[in-house]
Short mmCIF file of C-alpha atoms in Angstrom, two decimals:
data_model
loop_
_atom_site.label_atom_id
_atom_site.label_comp_id
_atom_site.label_asym_id
_atom_site.label_seq_id
_atom_site.Cartn_x
_atom_site.Cartn_y
_atom_site.Cartn_z
CA UNK A 247 76.09 85.09 115.60
CA UNK A 248 78.04 87.92 117.05
CA UNK A 249 79.62 88.47 113.62
CA UNK A 250 76.16 88.68 112.03
CA UNK A 251 74.99 91.16 114.75
CA UNK A 252 78.07 93.38 114.52
CA UNK A 253 77.86 93.45 110.85
CA UNK A 254 74.16 94.32 111.07
CA UNK A 255 74.97 97.29 113.34
CA UNK A 256 77.58 98.42 110.83
CA UNK A 257 75.08 98.06 108.00
CA UNK A 258 72.27 99.85 109.89
CA UNK A 259 74.52 102.80 110.48
CA UNK A 260 74.82 103.20 106.78
CA UNK A 261 71.49 102.34 105.66
CA UNK A 262 69.37 103.68 108.52
CA UNK A 263 71.65 106.16 110.16
CA UNK A 264 72.03 104.42 113.56
CA UNK A 265 74.69 105.55 115.83
CA UNK A 266 75.50 102.27 117.63
CA UNK A 267 78.45 101.30 115.50
CA UNK A 268 79.49 103.36 112.45
CA UNK A 269 82.34 103.17 110.12
CA UNK A 270 84.20 99.91 109.32
CA UNK A 271 86.83 97.75 111.05
CA UNK A 272 89.54 100.19 109.83
CA UNK A 273 88.09 102.86 112.11
CA UNK A 274 84.59 103.04 113.78
CA UNK A 275 82.71 104.86 116.47
CA UNK A 276 80.80 103.22 119.06
CA UNK A 277 77.57 104.88 120.16
CA UNK A 278 78.72 107.97 118.13
CA UNK A 279 81.50 108.86 120.51
CA UNK A 280 84.04 106.15 121.46
CA UNK A 281 86.66 105.83 118.66
CA UNK A 282 87.77 102.20 117.78
CA UNK A 283 90.35 101.28 115.02
CA UNK A 284 92.48 98.32 113.81
CA UNK A 285 95.97 98.12 115.14
CA UNK A 286 97.45 96.49 112.05
CA UNK A 287 95.86 99.11 109.79
CA UNK A 288 97.13 101.82 111.88
CA UNK A 289 100.55 100.41 111.84
CA UNK A 290 100.62 100.26 108.22
CA UNK A 291 99.54 103.93 107.72
CA UNK A 292 102.27 105.03 110.34
CA UNK A 293 104.76 102.97 108.27
CA UNK A 294 103.59 104.65 105.02
CA UNK A 295 104.81 107.92 106.66
CA UNK A 296 101.54 109.69 107.60
CA UNK A 297 101.15 110.66 111.34
CA UNK A 298 97.38 109.99 111.92
CA UNK A 299 94.90 111.78 114.07
CA UNK A 300 94.54 111.36 117.73
CA UNK A 301 91.12 109.63 117.36
CA UNK A 302 92.56 106.75 115.41
CA UNK A 303 95.51 106.29 117.56
CA UNK A 304 93.33 106.41 120.75
CA UNK A 305 91.03 103.92 119.08
CA UNK A 306 93.81 101.50 118.15
CA UNK A 307 94.83 101.66 121.74
CA UNK A 308 91.38 100.83 123.07
CA UNK A 309 91.20 97.73 120.77
CA UNK A 310 94.83 96.54 121.53
CA UNK A 311 94.19 96.94 125.34
CA UNK A 312 90.83 94.90 125.12
CA UNK A 313 92.31 92.03 123.26
CA UNK A 314 95.58 92.05 125.09
CA UNK A 315 93.80 92.04 128.50
CA UNK A 316 90.68 90.30 127.91
CA UNK A 317 89.67 88.69 124.59
CA UNK A 318 92.89 87.16 123.18
CA UNK A 319 92.53 86.47 119.43
CA UNK A 320 88.77 86.69 119.84
CA UNK A 321 88.58 89.15 116.84
CA UNK A 322 89.17 86.44 114.34
CA UNK A 323 86.42 84.00 115.59
CA UNK A 324 83.75 86.55 116.99
CA UNK A 325 83.98 89.58 114.79
CA UNK A 326 85.78 89.04 111.45
CA UNK A 327 83.47 88.43 108.61
CA UNK A 328 85.80 86.39 106.45
CA UNK A 329 86.03 83.81 109.34
CA UNK A 330 82.45 83.05 108.34
CA UNK A 331 83.47 82.25 104.79
CA UNK A 332 86.59 80.19 105.87
CA UNK A 333 84.36 78.38 108.54
CA UNK A 334 81.96 77.49 105.89
CA UNK A 335 84.78 76.24 103.69
CA UNK A 336 86.38 74.20 106.66
CA UNK A 337 82.89 72.64 107.37
CA UNK A 338 82.42 71.64 103.82
CA UNK A 339 85.75 70.23 103.57
CA UNK A 340 84.95 67.99 106.62
CA UNK A 341 81.67 66.98 104.96
CA UNK A 342 83.17 66.32 101.64
CA UNK A 343 85.94 64.21 103.14
CA UNK A 344 88.69 66.53 101.81
CA UNK A 345 90.09 66.86 105.19
CA UNK A 346 92.53 64.15 104.94
CA UNK A 347 96.35 64.75 104.95
CA UNK A 348 96.42 63.64 101.31
CA UNK A 349 94.22 66.37 99.93
CA UNK A 350 95.75 69.04 102.21
CA UNK A 351 98.15 71.08 99.92
CA UNK A 352 100.19 72.14 102.89
CA UNK A 353 102.77 74.13 100.91
CA UNK A 354 102.61 77.15 103.46
CA UNK A 355 103.55 77.07 107.02
CA UNK A 356 101.47 78.40 110.00
CA UNK A 357 104.41 80.97 110.50
CA UNK A 358 103.89 82.38 107.04
CA UNK A 359 101.43 84.89 108.57
CA UNK A 360 104.15 86.52 110.71
CA UNK A 361 106.27 87.03 107.67
CA UNK A 362 103.34 88.47 105.65
CA UNK A 363 102.53 90.77 108.64
CA UNK A 364 106.21 92.10 108.72
CA UNK A 365 106.28 92.18 104.83
CA UNK A 366 103.07 94.30 104.80
CA UNK A 367 104.66 96.91 106.99
CA UNK A 368 107.72 97.03 104.69
CA UNK A 369 105.69 97.32 101.59
CA UNK A 370 103.80 100.13 103.22
CA UNK A 371 106.92 102.06 103.88
CA UNK A 372 108.29 101.50 100.37
CA UNK A 373 105.19 102.12 98.37
CA UNK A 374 103.75 104.86 100.77
CA UNK A 375 100.28 103.32 101.15
CA UNK A 376 98.72 100.95 103.60
CA UNK A 377 99.64 97.77 101.67
CA UNK A 378 97.41 95.09 103.20
CA UNK A 379 94.45 97.48 102.89
CA UNK A 380 94.54 97.55 99.08
CA UNK A 381 93.72 93.72 99.05
CA UNK A 382 92.41 93.04 102.48
CA UNK A 383 89.50 90.47 101.99
CA UNK A 384 88.43 91.27 105.68
CA UNK A 385 87.68 95.10 104.93
CA UNK A 386 86.63 94.23 101.36
CA UNK A 387 84.00 91.89 102.64
CA UNK A 388 82.93 94.12 105.32
CA UNK A 389 82.59 97.28 103.18
CA UNK A 390 80.88 94.86 100.67
CA UNK A 391 78.20 94.20 103.10
CA UNK A 392 77.90 97.74 104.38
CA UNK A 393 78.32 99.65 101.19
CA UNK A 394 77.95 97.07 98.30
CA UNK A 395 80.50 94.59 96.91
CA UNK A 396 81.37 95.40 93.33
CA UNK A 397 84.12 93.29 91.88
CA UNK A 398 85.53 92.76 95.45
CA UNK A 399 83.35 89.67 95.93
CA UNK A 400 85.92 87.85 93.76
CA UNK A 401 88.45 88.04 96.52
CA UNK A 402 86.04 86.56 99.01
CA UNK A 403 85.33 83.68 96.54
CA UNK A 404 89.04 83.13 95.98
CA UNK A 405 89.56 82.73 99.89
CA UNK A 406 86.65 80.34 100.02
CA UNK A 407 88.04 78.13 97.18
CA UNK A 408 91.57 78.38 98.68
CA UNK A 409 90.36 77.15 102.15
CA UNK A 410 88.12 74.51 100.62
CA UNK A 411 90.31 72.86 98.04
CA UNK A 412 93.68 74.21 98.84
CA UNK A 413 95.17 74.46 102.32
CA UNK A 414 93.04 73.36 105.39
CA UNK A 415 92.35 76.67 107.34
CA UNK A 416 94.57 78.28 104.78
CA UNK A 417 93.71 81.94 105.07
CA UNK A 418 92.95 82.19 108.73
CA UNK A 419 95.43 79.85 109.96
CA UNK A 420 98.40 80.42 107.67
CA UNK A 421 98.36 83.60 105.72
CA UNK A 422 96.27 86.43 107.41
CA UNK A 423 98.51 89.22 108.82
CA UNK A 424 95.66 90.54 110.77
CA UNK A 425 95.25 87.22 112.72
CA UNK A 426 98.97 87.15 113.21
CA UNK A 427 98.79 90.68 114.88
CA UNK A 428 96.01 89.56 117.11
CA UNK A 429 97.85 86.51 117.97
CA UNK A 430 100.83 88.51 119.19
CA UNK A 431 98.51 91.06 120.93
CA UNK A 432 96.44 88.41 122.69
CA UNK A 433 99.12 86.17 123.89
CA UNK A 434 98.69 87.11 127.57
CA UNK A 435 95.02 87.55 127.62
CA UNK A 436 92.93 86.48 130.55
CA UNK A 437 90.07 84.54 128.91
CA UNK A 438 91.28 81.12 127.94
CA UNK A 439 90.24 77.60 127.23
CA UNK A 440 91.10 75.18 130.09
CA UNK A 441 91.51 71.40 129.53
CA UNK A 442 90.70 68.89 132.05
CA UNK A 443 92.92 65.85 131.45
CA UNK A 444 91.08 63.61 133.91
CA UNK A 445 87.69 63.91 132.12
CA UNK A 446 89.11 63.71 128.58
CA UNK A 447 88.41 60.30 126.87
CA UNK A 448 90.79 61.11 123.91
CA UNK A 449 88.13 61.18 121.17
CA UNK A 450 90.13 64.11 119.54
CA UNK A 451 86.87 65.70 118.18
CA UNK A 452 88.21 69.03 119.45
CA UNK A 453 91.32 68.70 117.29
CA UNK A 454 89.16 67.84 114.22
CA UNK A 455 87.10 71.05 114.63
CA UNK A 456 89.92 73.36 115.82
CA UNK A 457 91.07 75.81 113.24
CA UNK A 458 94.42 76.19 114.91
CA UNK A 459 94.71 72.62 116.23
CA UNK A 460 98.33 73.02 116.97
CA UNK A 461 97.38 74.93 120.14
CA UNK A 462 95.60 71.82 121.57
CA UNK A 463 98.77 69.95 122.14
CA UNK A 464 97.84 69.25 125.77
CA UNK A 465 94.72 67.33 124.99
CA UNK A 466 94.59 64.04 126.93
CA UNK A 467 98.06 64.83 128.40
CA UNK A 468 97.99 67.66 130.83
CA UNK A 469 95.31 69.75 132.81
CA UNK A 470 96.30 73.26 131.63
CA UNK A 471 95.14 76.29 129.95
CA UNK A 472 95.45 76.68 126.24
CA UNK A 473 97.78 79.64 126.47
CA UNK A 474 98.99 79.86 122.65
CA UNK A 475 98.17 83.21 121.22
CA UNK A 476 97.04 81.61 118.02
CA UNK A 477 94.11 80.08 119.86
CA UNK A 478 91.05 82.26 118.64
CA UNK A 479 88.91 81.62 121.66
CA UNK A 480 86.28 80.41 119.28
CA UNK A 481 84.96 77.78 121.69
CA UNK A 482 84.17 75.21 119.14
CA UNK A 483 86.22 72.67 120.96
CA UNK A 484 84.04 73.33 124.04
CA UNK A 485 80.91 72.82 121.98
CA UNK A 486 82.01 69.59 120.46
CA UNK A 487 83.28 67.98 123.73
CA UNK A 488 81.10 65.31 125.13
CA UNK A 489 83.10 64.89 128.23
CA UNK A 490 83.03 68.36 129.74
CA UNK A 491 86.83 68.27 129.50
CA UNK A 492 87.14 71.84 128.10
CA UNK A 493 85.65 75.05 129.24
CA UNK A 494 86.47 78.88 129.22
CA UNK A 495 88.11 80.22 132.43
CA UNK A 496 90.14 83.02 133.52
CA UNK A 497 93.87 81.90 133.47
CA UNK A 498 95.80 82.29 136.64
CA UNK A 499 99.06 83.97 136.34
CA UNK A 500 100.45 82.90 139.60
CA UNK A 501 100.33 79.21 138.51
CA UNK A 502 101.50 79.84 134.95
CA UNK A 503 104.54 81.93 136.04
CA UNK A 504 105.76 78.91 138.29
CA UNK A 505 105.07 76.44 135.43
CA UNK A 506 106.91 78.41 132.84
CA UNK A 507 109.69 79.68 135.03
CA UNK A 508 111.12 81.22 131.88
CA UNK B 766 127.52 62.32 113.49
CA UNK B 767 129.56 64.90 111.53
CA UNK B 768 127.90 64.09 108.43
CA UNK B 769 124.41 64.38 110.10
CA UNK B 770 125.20 67.81 111.48
CA UNK B 771 126.40 68.92 107.93
CA UNK B 772 123.01 67.73 106.55
CA UNK B 773 121.29 69.52 109.05
CA UNK B 774 123.16 72.73 108.43
CA UNK B 775 122.47 72.22 104.65
CA UNK B 776 118.81 71.74 105.31
CA UNK B 777 118.62 74.67 107.46
CA UNK B 778 120.36 76.97 104.91
CA UNK B 779 118.07 75.76 102.23
CA UNK B 780 114.75 76.50 104.19
CA UNK B 781 116.15 79.93 105.25
CA UNK B 782 116.93 80.71 101.58
CA UNK B 783 113.47 79.48 100.59
CA UNK B 784 111.65 81.52 103.18
CA UNK B 785 113.71 84.62 102.37
CA UNK B 786 113.26 84.40 98.58
CA UNK B 787 109.71 83.54 98.90
CA UNK B 788 109.24 86.49 101.01
CA UNK B 789 111.11 88.60 98.58
CA UNK B 790 109.00 87.47 95.66
CA UNK B 791 105.91 88.21 97.62
CA UNK B 792 107.34 91.61 98.50
CA UNK B 793 108.00 92.52 94.87
CA UNK B 794 104.51 91.30 93.76
CA UNK B 795 102.83 93.09 96.55
CA UNK B 796 104.70 96.39 96.04
CA UNK B 797 103.95 96.32 92.40
CA UNK B 798 100.27 95.74 92.98
CA UNK B 799 100.06 98.41 95.64
CA UNK B 800 101.83 100.90 93.65
CA UNK B 801 99.37 100.33 90.64
CA UNK B 802 96.37 100.54 92.96
CA UNK B 803 97.51 103.97 94.15
CA UNK B 804 98.25 105.26 90.66
CA UNK B 805 96.23 108.61 90.80
CA UNK B 806 93.00 108.24 89.00
CA UNK B 807 90.88 111.03 87.85
CA UNK B 808 88.80 111.03 90.93
CA UNK B 809 87.10 113.64 92.98
CA UNK B 810 87.56 113.41 96.79
CA UNK B 811 85.41 114.87 99.59
CA UNK B 812 85.93 118.48 100.70
CA UNK B 813 89.01 119.05 102.86
CA UNK B 814 91.01 116.04 101.29
CA UNK B 815 94.79 116.09 101.44
CA UNK B 816 96.68 116.07 98.25
CA UNK B 817 95.92 112.85 96.53
CA UNK B 818 99.30 111.23 97.50
CA UNK B 819 98.96 112.06 101.12
CA UNK B 820 95.31 111.27 101.23
CA UNK B 821 96.00 107.69 99.92
CA UNK B 822 98.37 107.26 102.84
CA UNK B 823 96.13 108.97 105.47
CA UNK B 824 92.61 107.52 104.61
CA UNK B 825 91.89 104.45 106.79
CA UNK B 826 88.97 103.38 104.48
CA UNK B 827 86.46 103.44 107.48
CA UNK B 828 83.60 105.16 105.43
CA UNK B 829 82.58 107.53 108.22
CA UNK B 830 82.42 110.39 105.78
CA UNK B 831 80.41 108.33 103.24
CA UNK B 832 77.83 107.59 106.10
CA UNK B 833 77.73 111.04 107.27
CA UNK B 834 77.08 112.33 103.76
CA UNK B 835 74.45 109.56 103.10
CA UNK B 836 72.58 110.32 106.43
CA UNK B 837 72.72 114.15 106.64
CA UNK B 838 69.44 115.74 107.26
CA UNK B 839 69.26 117.70 104.05
CA UNK B 840 69.63 114.46 102.09
CA UNK B 841 65.92 113.89 101.65
CA UNK B 842 63.43 114.34 98.93
CA UNK B 843 60.30 116.44 99.57
CA UNK B 844 58.24 113.57 100.50
CA UNK B 845 60.94 112.64 103.29
CA UNK B 846 62.36 109.72 101.53
CA UNK B 847 66.10 109.33 101.30
CA UNK B 848 68.09 110.41 98.35
CA UNK B 849 71.48 108.70 97.41
CA UNK B 850 74.37 110.52 99.02
CA UNK B 851 77.21 112.22 97.22
CA UNK B 852 80.09 110.36 98.54
CA UNK B 853 80.63 106.59 97.56
CA UNK B 854 83.24 104.15 98.74
CA UNK B 855 85.29 102.74 96.04
CA UNK B 856 84.52 99.11 95.25
CA UNK B 857 86.46 96.60 93.42
CA UNK B 858 86.33 97.44 89.75
CA UNK B 859 85.83 101.18 90.52
CA UNK B 860 89.43 101.94 89.14
CA UNK B 861 90.03 103.78 92.33
CA UNK B 862 91.98 102.67 95.43
CA UNK B 863 89.62 100.28 96.93
CA UNK B 864 87.67 101.60 100.22
CA UNK B 865 88.43 105.22 99.60
CA UNK B 866 85.59 107.90 99.40
CA UNK B 867 84.91 109.63 96.07
CA UNK B 868 82.16 111.20 93.93
CA UNK B 869 80.99 111.34 90.45
CA UNK B 870 79.63 114.76 89.73
CA UNK B 871 77.36 113.51 86.89
CA UNK B 872 75.70 111.13 89.24
CA UNK B 873 75.37 113.14 92.53
CA UNK B 874 77.45 116.35 92.88
CA UNK B 875 78.45 117.84 96.26
CA UNK B 876 75.78 119.96 97.42
CA UNK B 877 78.16 121.93 99.72
CA UNK B 878 76.43 121.68 103.09
CA UNK B 879 77.15 124.49 105.46
CA UNK B 880 77.83 122.25 108.33
CA UNK B 881 80.09 119.94 106.14
CA UNK B 882 78.95 116.68 107.97
CA UNK B 883 81.70 114.61 106.18
CA UNK B 884 84.92 116.39 107.31
CA UNK B 885 84.72 116.41 111.13
CA UNK B 886 83.96 112.80 111.44
CA UNK B 887 87.19 111.84 109.70
CA UNK B 888 89.15 110.11 112.38
CA UNK B 889 92.45 109.95 110.65
CA UNK B 890 92.58 113.57 109.42
CA UNK B 891 92.75 112.56 105.90
CA UNK B 892 90.09 115.26 105.58
CA UNK B 893 91.46 118.37 107.02
CA UNK B 894 89.11 120.56 109.08
CA UNK B 895 91.65 123.47 108.83
CA UNK B 896 91.45 123.60 105.16
CA UNK B 897 87.75 124.14 105.13
CA UNK B 898 87.58 126.71 108.04
CA UNK B 899 87.76 130.38 107.77
CA UNK B 900 89.99 132.69 110.07
CA UNK B 901 87.54 132.51 112.84
CA UNK B 902 87.84 128.74 112.96
CA UNK B 903 84.17 128.25 111.55
CA UNK B 904 83.58 125.68 109.13
CA UNK B 905 83.41 127.29 105.57
CA UNK B 906 82.56 125.16 102.63
CA UNK B 907 83.51 127.77 100.12
CA UNK B 908 87.13 127.10 101.14
CA UNK B 909 86.79 123.50 99.76
CA UNK B 910 88.78 122.63 96.62
CA UNK B 911 87.50 119.38 95.49
CA UNK B 912 88.50 120.06 91.98
CA UNK B 913 88.28 122.76 89.23
CA UNK B 914 85.55 123.08 86.52
CA UNK B 915 86.73 123.28 82.95
CA UNK B 916 84.72 124.33 79.94
CA UNK B 917 85.22 122.58 76.68
CA UNK B 918 84.44 125.28 74.20
CA UNK B 919 83.75 123.15 71.12
CA UNK B 920 80.88 121.25 72.71
CA UNK B 921 79.37 124.10 74.90
CA UNK B 922 76.38 125.31 73.05
CA UNK B 923 76.93 128.94 74.48
CA UNK B 924 79.97 129.15 72.37
CA UNK B 925 77.92 128.34 69.29
CA UNK B 926 75.79 131.49 70.03
CA UNK B 927 72.84 129.48 71.53
CA UNK B 928 71.45 130.90 74.80
CA UNK B 929 72.28 128.63 77.71
CA UNK B 930 73.38 129.57 81.05
CA UNK B 931 72.64 126.36 83.02
CA UNK B 932 75.93 125.95 84.59
CA UNK B 933 76.07 129.68 85.58
CA UNK B 934 72.55 129.29 87.37
CA UNK B 935 73.50 126.05 88.95
CA UNK B 936 76.71 127.37 90.55
CA UNK B 937 76.37 127.99 94.27
CA UNK B 938 78.93 130.68 94.00
CA UNK B 939 76.92 132.54 91.17
CA UNK B 940 78.98 135.30 89.56
CA UNK B 941 82.00 134.39 91.59
CA UNK B 942 83.03 130.87 90.37
CA UNK B 943 81.36 131.07 87.10
CA UNK B 944 80.69 134.36 85.28
CA UNK B 945 79.06 135.06 82.01
CA UNK B 946 81.28 137.01 79.58
CA UNK B 947 79.38 138.95 76.77
CA UNK B 948 80.71 139.00 73.35
CA UNK B 949 79.40 140.05 69.87
CA UNK B 950 78.34 137.21 67.67
CA UNK B 951 80.07 138.26 64.38
CA UNK B 952 78.29 135.46 62.47
CA UNK B 953 74.63 136.96 62.95
CA UNK B 954 75.95 140.35 63.49
CA UNK B 955 73.10 141.29 65.93
CA UNK B 956 73.30 138.55 68.66
CA UNK B 957 75.53 138.16 71.77
CA UNK B 958 77.42 135.35 73.13
CA UNK B 959 76.95 134.60 76.89
CA UNK B 960 80.03 132.66 77.60
CA UNK B 961 80.67 130.86 81.01
CA UNK B 962 84.08 131.49 82.40
CA UNK B 963 85.25 129.57 85.54
CA UNK B 964 87.42 131.43 88.06
CA UNK B 965 89.79 129.16 89.65
CA UNK B 966 90.45 131.06 92.68
CA UNK B 967 86.70 130.60 93.70
CA UNK B 968 85.59 127.42 92.28
CA UNK B 969 85.19 124.68 94.81
CA UNK B 970 84.90 121.69 92.44
CA UNK B 971 81.43 120.75 93.70
CA UNK B 972 80.26 119.66 90.20
CA UNK B 973 76.78 121.22 90.38
CA UNK B 974 77.57 122.90 86.90
CA UNK B 975 78.66 119.43 85.44
CA UNK B 976 75.42 118.01 86.71
CA UNK B 977 73.34 120.80 85.27
CA UNK B 978 74.99 120.88 81.80
CA UNK B 979 72.56 120.22 79.15
CA UNK B 980 74.87 118.66 76.56
CA UNK B 981 74.78 114.92 75.88
CA UNK B 982 78.22 114.61 77.59
CA UNK B 983 78.75 117.59 79.74
CA UNK B 984 80.75 120.39 78.18
CA UNK B 985 81.76 121.70 81.71
CA UNK B 986 83.23 119.12 84.00
CA UNK B 987 85.19 119.02 87.15
CA UNK B 988 88.73 117.59 87.28
CA UNK B 989 91.12 117.18 90.32
CA UNK B 990 93.07 120.44 90.51
CA UNK B 991 96.40 118.91 89.58
CA UNK B 992 94.88 117.76 86.34
CA UNK B 993 92.86 120.86 85.36
CA UNK B 994 95.73 123.51 86.10
CA UNK B 995 98.93 124.31 84.39
CA UNK B 996 102.21 125.83 85.83
CA UNK B 997 104.07 128.73 84.21
CA UNK B 998 107.29 128.13 86.24
CA UNK B 999 109.08 130.40 88.70
CA UNK B 1000 111.38 131.88 85.93
CA UNK B 1001 108.39 133.82 84.66
CA UNK B 1002 108.06 137.15 86.41
CA UNK B 1003 105.21 139.61 85.97
CA UNK B 1004 107.32 142.79 85.42
CA UNK B 1005 104.05 144.86 85.87
CA UNK B 1006 103.30 143.48 89.26
CA UNK B 1007 105.44 145.13 92.03
CA UNK B 1008 105.30 142.18 94.27
CA UNK B 1009 106.18 139.56 91.65
CA UNK B 1010 108.92 142.03 90.31
CA UNK B 1011 110.66 141.80 93.79
CA UNK B 1012 111.48 138.04 92.96
CA UNK B 1013 114.02 139.48 90.35
CA UNK B 1014 116.08 141.04 93.10
CA UNK B 1015 116.09 137.78 95.15
CA UNK B 1016 117.12 135.81 92.12
CA UNK B 1017 120.59 134.42 92.13
CA UNK B 1018 123.04 134.53 89.09
CA UNK B 1019 123.45 131.32 87.30
CA UNK B 1020 126.48 130.66 85.22
CA UNK B 1021 126.37 127.97 82.57
CA UNK B 1022 129.52 126.42 81.62
CA UNK B 1023 130.06 124.71 78.22
CA UNK B 1024 132.06 124.87 75.10
CA UNK B 1025 130.43 127.97 73.95
CA UNK B 1026 130.72 129.90 77.24
CA UNK B 1027 134.42 130.10 76.94
CA UNK B 1028 134.08 133.07 74.60
CA UNK B 1029 132.00 136.29 75.33
CA UNK B 1030 128.71 136.25 73.46
CA UNK B 1031 129.90 139.09 71.17
CA UNK B 1032 133.09 137.11 70.10
CA UNK B 1033 130.95 133.97 69.67
CA UNK B 1034 128.47 135.85 67.22
CA UNK B 1035 131.30 137.90 65.44
CA UNK B 1036 133.28 134.68 64.78
CA UNK B 1037 130.21 133.19 63.04
CA UNK B 1038 129.65 130.52 65.75
CA UNK B 1039 131.60 127.48 66.63
CA UNK B 1040 131.88 124.83 64.08
CA UNK B 1041 130.67 121.63 65.90
CA UNK B 1042 131.44 119.49 62.89
#
């Protein structure tokens, strides 16, 4: 829902001249004044050897701070338009019974995205152009919806097919360097899913629906927060839980630090 | 136990090698693709754009300039309905770096708005305000250099002797960027040629001439400046120009050493040259 609303605001800015949210995820302006920009895009441009304008740097700082302190990796599940495509693929996968281990071509690891993220910066530096931006399905899809698709739609279809018949949660959960960036940024954010081990009946519905189900390692074991940065705060586990064993809450750092004790 | 740790080490080495080489393959493919994607196409950029190479680095592909162009107040028909804007976002298949702004003069040329709405909105400074500002710091669209118009004489009907001054009339810098040169038409003996001549120090590359051109495929068209200009090289000096002539004084002597330079030029010539076999 938020994804559709945000895209509609972007679309309206172009088609009707609204000033709520102009631009695209690369860089935008909120209410015509506040600059926002994507941290990974900005990093790529800096690596390509161009010193960006202050607006963009400031915008990237605002976004980074927001997800770092509040949202975690919420960009992925609440804002990103590709997520709607991959969610559809994941849902179809479940319905078509493709979700078994035997039909999951798990040839890439979840850590691959961090390699790709670093690689994108290196390629940006070598070629002298923001490397992920020349093929990013996220911005291709968003620009497609705001300005018109062209042949860019093939990238979106490719991602859909990859997620449906290839690797389960393949793009968002394994490859996307933007998701990797937000995973790193959002590691210490405040809003988190909290698990209540006492209420849990161990049905594991949450693990089936979770796009990053490695983060739910505590289910039916411990009553703690989901603290892994790879959790997108999508809240699907909360919706699907019939036992009220999962909820959003602000994580308490005092408790966490004693638990971790480094 | 010893055998087990050996196996572990072997497995670790193998997976590390796999990861590294997969990353290397990916990096090579990715670099190749990105390099192709940025290969400079014949594309016109918004006013104030940095040189193509710098522009492709700097542009963050946000589309704010395109939106500013599309939604400017002057972009309306007489009945108040909206016209298509000049700037477009490159889509997949546009043969242009995806997501960057450009325009096609034969579709919609740049109308050279006085307030240049597209430039100040650029957050990344890929569109440089200073390059379209005058000495007082005010915006001045006449400083824009989006491209340079070129006339193809063979297809321009004015060069055939027909009367056409469509491009001259359409030019926003009439008589400055395009002037008409009068020449006698020797074929008829009693008519004049009115030949359009583009002045590269004034032309902004807006493309209004290309849009106005009456021929089936425009005989006057705008190309990015690096594609429509030549370069004489610094070793040519205009001896009749005092300022240019000063460069001769600053020039350094260059000694070329090769087989011939062992002898003085006169010796070389008198001896009938060196036999190189």
